CSV table of C-alpha atoms and ligand atoms in Angstrom, one decimal:
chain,number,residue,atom,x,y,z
A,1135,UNK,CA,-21.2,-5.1,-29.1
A,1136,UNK,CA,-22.5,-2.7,-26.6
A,1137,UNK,CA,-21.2,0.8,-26.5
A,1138,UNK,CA,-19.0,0.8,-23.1
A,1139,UNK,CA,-20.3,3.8,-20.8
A,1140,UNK,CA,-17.7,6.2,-19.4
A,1141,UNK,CA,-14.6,4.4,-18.2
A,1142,UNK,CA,-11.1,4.8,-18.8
A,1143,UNK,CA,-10.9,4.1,-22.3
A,1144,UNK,CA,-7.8,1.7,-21.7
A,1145,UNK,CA,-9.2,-0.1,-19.1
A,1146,UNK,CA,-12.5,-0.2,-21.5
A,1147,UNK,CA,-9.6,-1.6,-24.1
A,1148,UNK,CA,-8.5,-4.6,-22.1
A,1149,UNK,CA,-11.6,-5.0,-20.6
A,1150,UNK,CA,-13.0,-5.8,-24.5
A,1151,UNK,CA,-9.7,-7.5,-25.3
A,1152,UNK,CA,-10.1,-10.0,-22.4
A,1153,UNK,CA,-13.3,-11.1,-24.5
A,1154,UNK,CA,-11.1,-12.1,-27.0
A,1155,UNK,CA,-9.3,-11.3,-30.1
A,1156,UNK,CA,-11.6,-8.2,-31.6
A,1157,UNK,CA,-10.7,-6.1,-34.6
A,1158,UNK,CA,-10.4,-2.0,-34.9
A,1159,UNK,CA,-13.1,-1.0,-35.8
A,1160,UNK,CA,-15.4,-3.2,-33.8
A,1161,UNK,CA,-12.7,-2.0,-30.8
A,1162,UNK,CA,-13.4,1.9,-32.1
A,1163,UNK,CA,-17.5,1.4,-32.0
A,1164,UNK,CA,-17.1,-0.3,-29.0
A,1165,UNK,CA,-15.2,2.2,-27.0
A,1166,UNK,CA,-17.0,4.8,-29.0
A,1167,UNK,CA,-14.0,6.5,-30.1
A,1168,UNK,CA,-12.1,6.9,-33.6
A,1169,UNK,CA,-10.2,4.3,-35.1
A,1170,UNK,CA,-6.3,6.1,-34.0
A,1171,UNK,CA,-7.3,6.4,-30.6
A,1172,UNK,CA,-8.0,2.6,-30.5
A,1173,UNK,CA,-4.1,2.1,-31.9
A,1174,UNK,CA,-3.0,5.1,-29.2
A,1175,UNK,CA,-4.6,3.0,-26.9
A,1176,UNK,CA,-3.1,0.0,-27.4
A,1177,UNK,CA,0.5,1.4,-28.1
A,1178,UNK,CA,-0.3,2.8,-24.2
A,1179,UNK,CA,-0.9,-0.7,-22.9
A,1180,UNK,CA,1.8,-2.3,-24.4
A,1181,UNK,CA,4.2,0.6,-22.8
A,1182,UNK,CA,2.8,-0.7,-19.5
A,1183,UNK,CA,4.0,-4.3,-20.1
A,1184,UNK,CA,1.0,-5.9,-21.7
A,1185,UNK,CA,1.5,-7.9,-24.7
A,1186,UNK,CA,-1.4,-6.9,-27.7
A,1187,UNK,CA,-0.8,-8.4,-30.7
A,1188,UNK,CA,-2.1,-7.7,-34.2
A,1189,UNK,CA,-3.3,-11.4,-35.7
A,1190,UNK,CA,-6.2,-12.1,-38.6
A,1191,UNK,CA,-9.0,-11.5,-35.8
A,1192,UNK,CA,-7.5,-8.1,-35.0
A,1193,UNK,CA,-5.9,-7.5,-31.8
A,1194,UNK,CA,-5.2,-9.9,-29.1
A,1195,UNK,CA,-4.3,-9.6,-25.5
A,1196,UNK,CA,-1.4,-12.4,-25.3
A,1197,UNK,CA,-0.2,-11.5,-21.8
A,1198,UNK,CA,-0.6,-9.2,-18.7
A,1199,UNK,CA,2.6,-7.6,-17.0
A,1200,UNK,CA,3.6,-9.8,-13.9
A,1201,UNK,CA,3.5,-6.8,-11.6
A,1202,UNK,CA,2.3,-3.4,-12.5
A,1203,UNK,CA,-1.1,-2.4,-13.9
A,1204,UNK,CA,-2.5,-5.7,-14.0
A,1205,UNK,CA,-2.2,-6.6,-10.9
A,1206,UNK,CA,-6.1,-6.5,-9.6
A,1207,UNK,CA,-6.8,-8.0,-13.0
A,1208,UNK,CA,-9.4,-11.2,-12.2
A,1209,UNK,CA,-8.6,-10.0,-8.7
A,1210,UNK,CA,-12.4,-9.2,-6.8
A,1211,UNK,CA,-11.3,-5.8,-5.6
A,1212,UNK,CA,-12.6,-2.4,-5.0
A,1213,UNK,CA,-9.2,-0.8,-6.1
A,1214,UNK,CA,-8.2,0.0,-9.3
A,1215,UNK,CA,-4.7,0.0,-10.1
A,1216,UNK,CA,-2.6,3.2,-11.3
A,1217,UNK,CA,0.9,2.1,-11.7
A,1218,UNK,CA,3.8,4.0,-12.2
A,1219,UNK,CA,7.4,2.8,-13.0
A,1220,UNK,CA,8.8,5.8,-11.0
A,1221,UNK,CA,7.6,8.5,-9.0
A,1222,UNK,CA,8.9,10.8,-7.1
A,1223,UNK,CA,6.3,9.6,-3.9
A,1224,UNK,CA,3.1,7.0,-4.7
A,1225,UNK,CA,1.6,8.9,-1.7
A,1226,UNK,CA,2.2,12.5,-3.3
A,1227,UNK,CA,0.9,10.7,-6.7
A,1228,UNK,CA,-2.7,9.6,-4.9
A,1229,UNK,CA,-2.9,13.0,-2.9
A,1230,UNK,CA,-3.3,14.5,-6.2
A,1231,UNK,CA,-5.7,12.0,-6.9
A,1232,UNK,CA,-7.7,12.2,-4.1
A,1233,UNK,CA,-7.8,16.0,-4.6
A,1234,UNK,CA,-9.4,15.1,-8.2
A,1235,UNK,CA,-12.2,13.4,-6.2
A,1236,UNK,CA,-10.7,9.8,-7.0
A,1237,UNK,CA,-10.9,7.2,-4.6
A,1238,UNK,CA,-10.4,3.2,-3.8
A,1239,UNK,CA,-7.4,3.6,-6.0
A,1240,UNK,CA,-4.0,1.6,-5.4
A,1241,UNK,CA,-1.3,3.2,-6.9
A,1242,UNK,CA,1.9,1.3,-7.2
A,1243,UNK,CA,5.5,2.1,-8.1
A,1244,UNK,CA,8.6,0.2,-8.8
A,1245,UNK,CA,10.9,2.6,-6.9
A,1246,UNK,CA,10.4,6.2,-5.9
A,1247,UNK,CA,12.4,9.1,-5.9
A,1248,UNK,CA,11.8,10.8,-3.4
A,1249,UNK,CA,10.4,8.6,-1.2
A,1250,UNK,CA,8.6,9.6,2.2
A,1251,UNK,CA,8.5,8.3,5.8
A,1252,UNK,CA,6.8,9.7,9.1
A,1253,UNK,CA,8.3,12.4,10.8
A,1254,UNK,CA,10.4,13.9,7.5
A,1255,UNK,CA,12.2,10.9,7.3
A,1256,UNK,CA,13.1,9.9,3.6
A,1257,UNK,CA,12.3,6.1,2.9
A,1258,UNK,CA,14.7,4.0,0.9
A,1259,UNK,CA,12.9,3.4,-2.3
A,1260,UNK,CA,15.3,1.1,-4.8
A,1261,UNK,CA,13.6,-0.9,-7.6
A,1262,UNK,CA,12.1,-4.3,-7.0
A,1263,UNK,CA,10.2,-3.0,-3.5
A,1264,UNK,CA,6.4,-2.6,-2.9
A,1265,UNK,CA,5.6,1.2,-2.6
A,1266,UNK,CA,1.5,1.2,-2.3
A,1267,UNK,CA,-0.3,3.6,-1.9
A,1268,UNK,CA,-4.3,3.1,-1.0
A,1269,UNK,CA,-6.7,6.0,-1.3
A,1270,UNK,CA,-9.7,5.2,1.0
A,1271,UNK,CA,-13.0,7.2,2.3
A,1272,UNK,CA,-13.1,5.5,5.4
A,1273,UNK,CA,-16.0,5.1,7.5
A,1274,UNK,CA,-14.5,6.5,10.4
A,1275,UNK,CA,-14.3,9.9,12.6
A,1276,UNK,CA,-11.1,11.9,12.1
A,1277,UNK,CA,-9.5,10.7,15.5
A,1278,UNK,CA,-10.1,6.9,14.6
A,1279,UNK,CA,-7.6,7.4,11.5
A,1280,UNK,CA,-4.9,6.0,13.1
A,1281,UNK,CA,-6.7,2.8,12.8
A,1282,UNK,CA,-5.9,2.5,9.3
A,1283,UNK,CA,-2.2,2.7,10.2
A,1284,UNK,CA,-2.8,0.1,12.5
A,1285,UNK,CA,-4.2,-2.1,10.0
A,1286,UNK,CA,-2.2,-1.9,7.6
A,1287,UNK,CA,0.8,-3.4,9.7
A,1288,UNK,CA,-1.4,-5.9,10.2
A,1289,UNK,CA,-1.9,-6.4,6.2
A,1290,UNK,CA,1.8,-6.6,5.5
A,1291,UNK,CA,2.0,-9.2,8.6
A,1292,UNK,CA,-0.3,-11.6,7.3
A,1293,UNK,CA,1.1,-10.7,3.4
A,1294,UNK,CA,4.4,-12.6,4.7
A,1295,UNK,CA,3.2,-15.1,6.8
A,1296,UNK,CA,3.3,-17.4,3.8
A,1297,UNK,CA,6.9,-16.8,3.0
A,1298,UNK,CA,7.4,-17.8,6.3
A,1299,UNK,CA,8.8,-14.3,7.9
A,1300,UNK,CA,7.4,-14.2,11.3
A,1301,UNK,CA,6.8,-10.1,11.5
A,1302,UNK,CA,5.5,-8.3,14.0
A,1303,UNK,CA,4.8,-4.9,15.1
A,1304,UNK,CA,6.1,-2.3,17.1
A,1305,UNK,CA,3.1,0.8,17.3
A,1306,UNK,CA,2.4,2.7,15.3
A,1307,UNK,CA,3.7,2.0,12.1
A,1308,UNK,CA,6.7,0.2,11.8
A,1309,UNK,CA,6.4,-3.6,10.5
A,1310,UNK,CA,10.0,-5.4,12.5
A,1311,UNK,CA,11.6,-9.3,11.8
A,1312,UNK,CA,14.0,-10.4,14.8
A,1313,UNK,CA,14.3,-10.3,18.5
A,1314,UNK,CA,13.9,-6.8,20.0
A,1315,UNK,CA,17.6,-5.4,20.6
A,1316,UNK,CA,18.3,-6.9,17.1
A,1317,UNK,CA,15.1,-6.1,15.6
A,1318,UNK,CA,15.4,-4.8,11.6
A,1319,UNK,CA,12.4,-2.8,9.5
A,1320,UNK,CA,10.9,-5.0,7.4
A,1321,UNK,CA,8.4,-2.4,6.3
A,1322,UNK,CA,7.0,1.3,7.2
A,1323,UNK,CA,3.6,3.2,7.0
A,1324,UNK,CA,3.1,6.6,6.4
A,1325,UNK,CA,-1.1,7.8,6.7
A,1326,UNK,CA,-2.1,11.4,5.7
A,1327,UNK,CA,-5.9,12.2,5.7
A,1328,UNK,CA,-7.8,15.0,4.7
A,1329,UNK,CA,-10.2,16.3,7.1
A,1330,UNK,CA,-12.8,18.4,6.8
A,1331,UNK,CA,-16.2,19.9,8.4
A,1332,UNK,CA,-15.4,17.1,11.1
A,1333,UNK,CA,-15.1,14.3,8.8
A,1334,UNK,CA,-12.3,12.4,6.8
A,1335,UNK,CA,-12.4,13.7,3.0
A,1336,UNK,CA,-9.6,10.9,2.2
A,1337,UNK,CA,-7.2,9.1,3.5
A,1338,UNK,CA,-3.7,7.8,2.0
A,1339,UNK,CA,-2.3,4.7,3.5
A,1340,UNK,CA,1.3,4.5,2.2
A,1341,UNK,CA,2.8,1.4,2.9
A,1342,UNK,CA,6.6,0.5,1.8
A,1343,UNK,CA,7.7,-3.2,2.3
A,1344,UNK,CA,11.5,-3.9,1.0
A,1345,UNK,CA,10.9,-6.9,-0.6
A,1346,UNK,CA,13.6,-7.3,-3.8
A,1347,UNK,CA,16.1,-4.5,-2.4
A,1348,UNK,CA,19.7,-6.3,-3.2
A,1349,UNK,CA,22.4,-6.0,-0.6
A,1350,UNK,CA,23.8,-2.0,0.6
A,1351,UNK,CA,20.5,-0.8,-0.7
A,1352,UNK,CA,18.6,-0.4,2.4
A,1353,UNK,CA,19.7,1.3,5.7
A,1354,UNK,CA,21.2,-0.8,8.0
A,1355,UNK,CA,18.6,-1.3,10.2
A,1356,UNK,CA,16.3,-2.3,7.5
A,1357,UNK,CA,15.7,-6.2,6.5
A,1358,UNK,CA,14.0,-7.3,2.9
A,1359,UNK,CA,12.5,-10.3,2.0
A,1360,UNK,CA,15.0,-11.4,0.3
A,1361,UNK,CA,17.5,-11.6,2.3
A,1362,UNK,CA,15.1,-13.6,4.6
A,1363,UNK,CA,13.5,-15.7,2.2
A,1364,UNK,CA,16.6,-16.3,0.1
A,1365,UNK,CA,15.9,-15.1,-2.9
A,1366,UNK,CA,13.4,-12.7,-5.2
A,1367,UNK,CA,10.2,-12.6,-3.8
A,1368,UNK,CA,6.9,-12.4,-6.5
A,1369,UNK,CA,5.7,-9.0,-5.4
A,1370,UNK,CA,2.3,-9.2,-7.0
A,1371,UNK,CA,0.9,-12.0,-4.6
A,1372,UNK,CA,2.4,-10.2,-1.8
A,1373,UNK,CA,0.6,-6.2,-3.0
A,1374,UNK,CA,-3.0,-8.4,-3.3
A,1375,UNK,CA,-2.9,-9.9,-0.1
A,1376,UNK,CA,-1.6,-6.6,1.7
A,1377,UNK,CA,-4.3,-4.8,-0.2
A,1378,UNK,CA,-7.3,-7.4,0.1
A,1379,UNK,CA,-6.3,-8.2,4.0
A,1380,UNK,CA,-6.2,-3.6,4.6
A,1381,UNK,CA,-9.4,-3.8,2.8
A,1382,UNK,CA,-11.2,-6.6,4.9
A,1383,UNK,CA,-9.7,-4.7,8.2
A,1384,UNK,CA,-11.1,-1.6,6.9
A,1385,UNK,CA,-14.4,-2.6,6.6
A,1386,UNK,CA,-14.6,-3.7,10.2
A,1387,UNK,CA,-12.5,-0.8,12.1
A,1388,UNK,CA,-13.3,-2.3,15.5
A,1389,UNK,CA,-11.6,-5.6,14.4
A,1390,UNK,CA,-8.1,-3.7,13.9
A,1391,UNK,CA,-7.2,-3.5,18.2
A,1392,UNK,CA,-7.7,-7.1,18.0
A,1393,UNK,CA,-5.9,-8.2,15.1
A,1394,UNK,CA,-2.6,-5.7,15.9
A,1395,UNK,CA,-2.6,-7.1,19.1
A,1396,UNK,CA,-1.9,-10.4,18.0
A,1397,UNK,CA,1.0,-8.8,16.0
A,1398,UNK,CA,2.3,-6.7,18.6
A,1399,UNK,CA,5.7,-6.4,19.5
A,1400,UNK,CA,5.3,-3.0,21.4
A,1401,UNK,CA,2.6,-4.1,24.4
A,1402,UNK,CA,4.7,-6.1,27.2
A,1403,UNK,CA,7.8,-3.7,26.8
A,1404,UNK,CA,8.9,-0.5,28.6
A,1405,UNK,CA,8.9,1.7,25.8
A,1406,UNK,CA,9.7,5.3,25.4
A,1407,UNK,CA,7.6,7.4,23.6
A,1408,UNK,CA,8.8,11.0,22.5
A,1409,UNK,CA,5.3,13.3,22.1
A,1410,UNK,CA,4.8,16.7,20.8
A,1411,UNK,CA,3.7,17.2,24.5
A,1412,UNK,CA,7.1,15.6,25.8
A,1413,UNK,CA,8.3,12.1,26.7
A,1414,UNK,CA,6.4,9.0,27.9
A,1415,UNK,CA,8.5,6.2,29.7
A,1416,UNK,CA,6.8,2.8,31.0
A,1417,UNK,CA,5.5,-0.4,30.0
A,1418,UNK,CA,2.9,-0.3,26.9
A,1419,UNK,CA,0.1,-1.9,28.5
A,1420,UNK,CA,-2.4,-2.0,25.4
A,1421,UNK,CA,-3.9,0.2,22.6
A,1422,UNK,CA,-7.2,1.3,23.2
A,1423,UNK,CA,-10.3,1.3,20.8
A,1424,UNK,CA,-8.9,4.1,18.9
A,1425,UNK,CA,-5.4,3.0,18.1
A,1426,UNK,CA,-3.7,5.1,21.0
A,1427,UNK,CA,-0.8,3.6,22.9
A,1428,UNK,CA,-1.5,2.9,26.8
A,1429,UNK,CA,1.5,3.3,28.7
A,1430,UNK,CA,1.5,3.3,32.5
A,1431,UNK,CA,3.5,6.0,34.1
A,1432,UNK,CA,4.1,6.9,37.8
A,1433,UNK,CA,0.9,8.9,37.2
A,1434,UNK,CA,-0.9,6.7,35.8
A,1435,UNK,CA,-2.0,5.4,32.7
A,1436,UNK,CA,-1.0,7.5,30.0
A,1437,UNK,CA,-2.6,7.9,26.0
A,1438,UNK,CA,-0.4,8.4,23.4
A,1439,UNK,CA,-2.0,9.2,20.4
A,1440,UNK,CA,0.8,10.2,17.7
A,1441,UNK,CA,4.9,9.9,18.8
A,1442,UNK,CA,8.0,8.3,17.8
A,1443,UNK,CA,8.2,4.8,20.4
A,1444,UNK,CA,11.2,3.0,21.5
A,1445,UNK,CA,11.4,-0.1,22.5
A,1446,UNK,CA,13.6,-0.5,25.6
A,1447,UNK,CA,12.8,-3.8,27.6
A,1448,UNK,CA,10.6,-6.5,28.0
A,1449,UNK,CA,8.5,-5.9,31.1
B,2563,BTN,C1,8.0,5.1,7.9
B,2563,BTN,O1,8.3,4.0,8.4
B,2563,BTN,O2,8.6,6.1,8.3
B,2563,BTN,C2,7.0,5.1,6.9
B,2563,BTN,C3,7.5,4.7,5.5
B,2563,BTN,C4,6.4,4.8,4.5
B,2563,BTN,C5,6.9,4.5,3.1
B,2563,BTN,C6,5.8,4.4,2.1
B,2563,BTN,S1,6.4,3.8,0.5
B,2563,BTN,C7,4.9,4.1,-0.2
B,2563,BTN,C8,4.5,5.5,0.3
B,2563,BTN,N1,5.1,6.6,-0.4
B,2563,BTN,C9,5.9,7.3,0.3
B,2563,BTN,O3,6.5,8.3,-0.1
B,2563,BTN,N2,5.9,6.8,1.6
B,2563,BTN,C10,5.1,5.6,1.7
């Protein structure tokens, strides 16, 4: 067997496992490391929920974790999958990632503890919801950024569709189920970006969906997929689709306006938006290229790029 170049040696280790059963020392030479590492290794992937077992061929990859590390695995994907049982943020985890260079890496979590929404706001993050985290270099100029927000609403939209939850969304980052006036969060994104010399060094695109959250777990204007779907939802499905459909908008940034229109719950309301700059009252008209909220004021139409919107009433 070919030596394997430089990889993460445990990825290198299921990757030569999912070839089949293999023993040590054929693992060691293929790895290119010593004979204990290849058992440190495989200690590691069975604390992540993979089954190895030791059998007369050696070892033996008898199962992959239903959500977790595995969950890319056979999946074409440009992300690789660092999951975490509990952290205290996934986006703090990839920051310090994308620091380290890394990048077109999904990290996931089972529930956070100290979990982060926009404006300071702490997100509910109880066990059995999808905290994601996507690390990006996105092809884009730092005021086109927002975009990614933008589409990844769009991601979690589509991710549900096939439970049959009809969510929509209200700009910029809040994913809603239900009539406005009774309208509950489904889901939230949270986007921080590293610019630098006029360009984006990274981007994080945090999203949180509740998905498994049991009842009194979630604040009270929150909604999971549960309670809409009537029971546990399969969360790895649902973190593949919202990572594949991101990734697809990603790639073509001009497609995003078009596909969060079709989503939109915020354009044909009188909204209010508060700014940094002050308050913006009047119907949202539109988003422009860019991701910025049109509203038209007594003075005209106004751009909102960043603010916390209200919806108030249909227009
Ligand atoms: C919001 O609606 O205010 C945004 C919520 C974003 C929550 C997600 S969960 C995964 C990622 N990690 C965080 O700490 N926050 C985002």
């Amino acid at each position: 067997m070919p030596v394997l170049g430089v990889m993460d040696p445990r990825r290198a280790l299921l990757d030569a496992l999912r070839g089949g059963p293999a023993p040590p020392r054929i693992l060691a030479d293929r790895l290119g490391v010593p004979i204990a590492d290849v058992r440190d290794h495989v200690e590691a992937l069975r604390d992540a929920g993979y089954a190895v077992n030791r059998g007369e061929a050696g070892y033996r990859l008898d199962g992959v974790p239903e959500y977790g590390e595995g969950l890319m695995d056979g999946f074409d994907s440009p992300f690789d999958v660092e999951y975490r049982p509990s952290v205290p943020s996934t986006n703090d985890h990839a920051r310090d990632l994308a620091r380290e260079g890394r990048v077109d890496v999904a990290v996931v979590a089972d529930r956070q503890t100290g979990g982060r929404g926009r404006r300071g706001n702490r997100w509910a993050s109880p066990r059995g919801g999808i905290y994601l985290s996507l690390i990006v270099r996105p092809d884009l100029p730092p005021d086109r950024v927002p975009l990614l927000t933008l589409a990844a609403g769009v991601a979690v939209v589509r991710a549900v569709a096939p439970l049959g939850v009809d969510a929509s969304l209200k700009w910029p980052n809040d994913v809603l189920v239900g009539d406005d006036g009774r309208a509950r969060k489904l889901a939230g994104i949270l986007t921080e970006s590293s610019v630098g010399g006029g360009s984006v060094d990274w981007a994080i695109v945090g999203v949180g969906v509740n998905a498994n959250a049991g009842p009194g777990r979630l604040p009270g204007d929150a909604v999971s997929l549960r309670e809409l779907v009537d029971g546990r939802v399969d969360r790895g499905p649902l973190t593949r689709e919202i990572i594949d459909a991101f990734h697809s908008l990603e790639r073509s940034p001009d497609a995003i306006p078009v596909a969060w229109r079709a989503a939109a719950a915020t354009t044909g309301r009188h909204v209010r938006v508060e700014t940094a700059s002050g308050t913006v009252t009047g119907p949202a008209v539109d988003i422009d290229p860019d991701g910025a909220l049109l509203v038209e004021t007594g003075d005209g139409v106004r751009r909102v790029t960043a603010g916390e919107c209200e919806h108030l009433r249909p227009t």
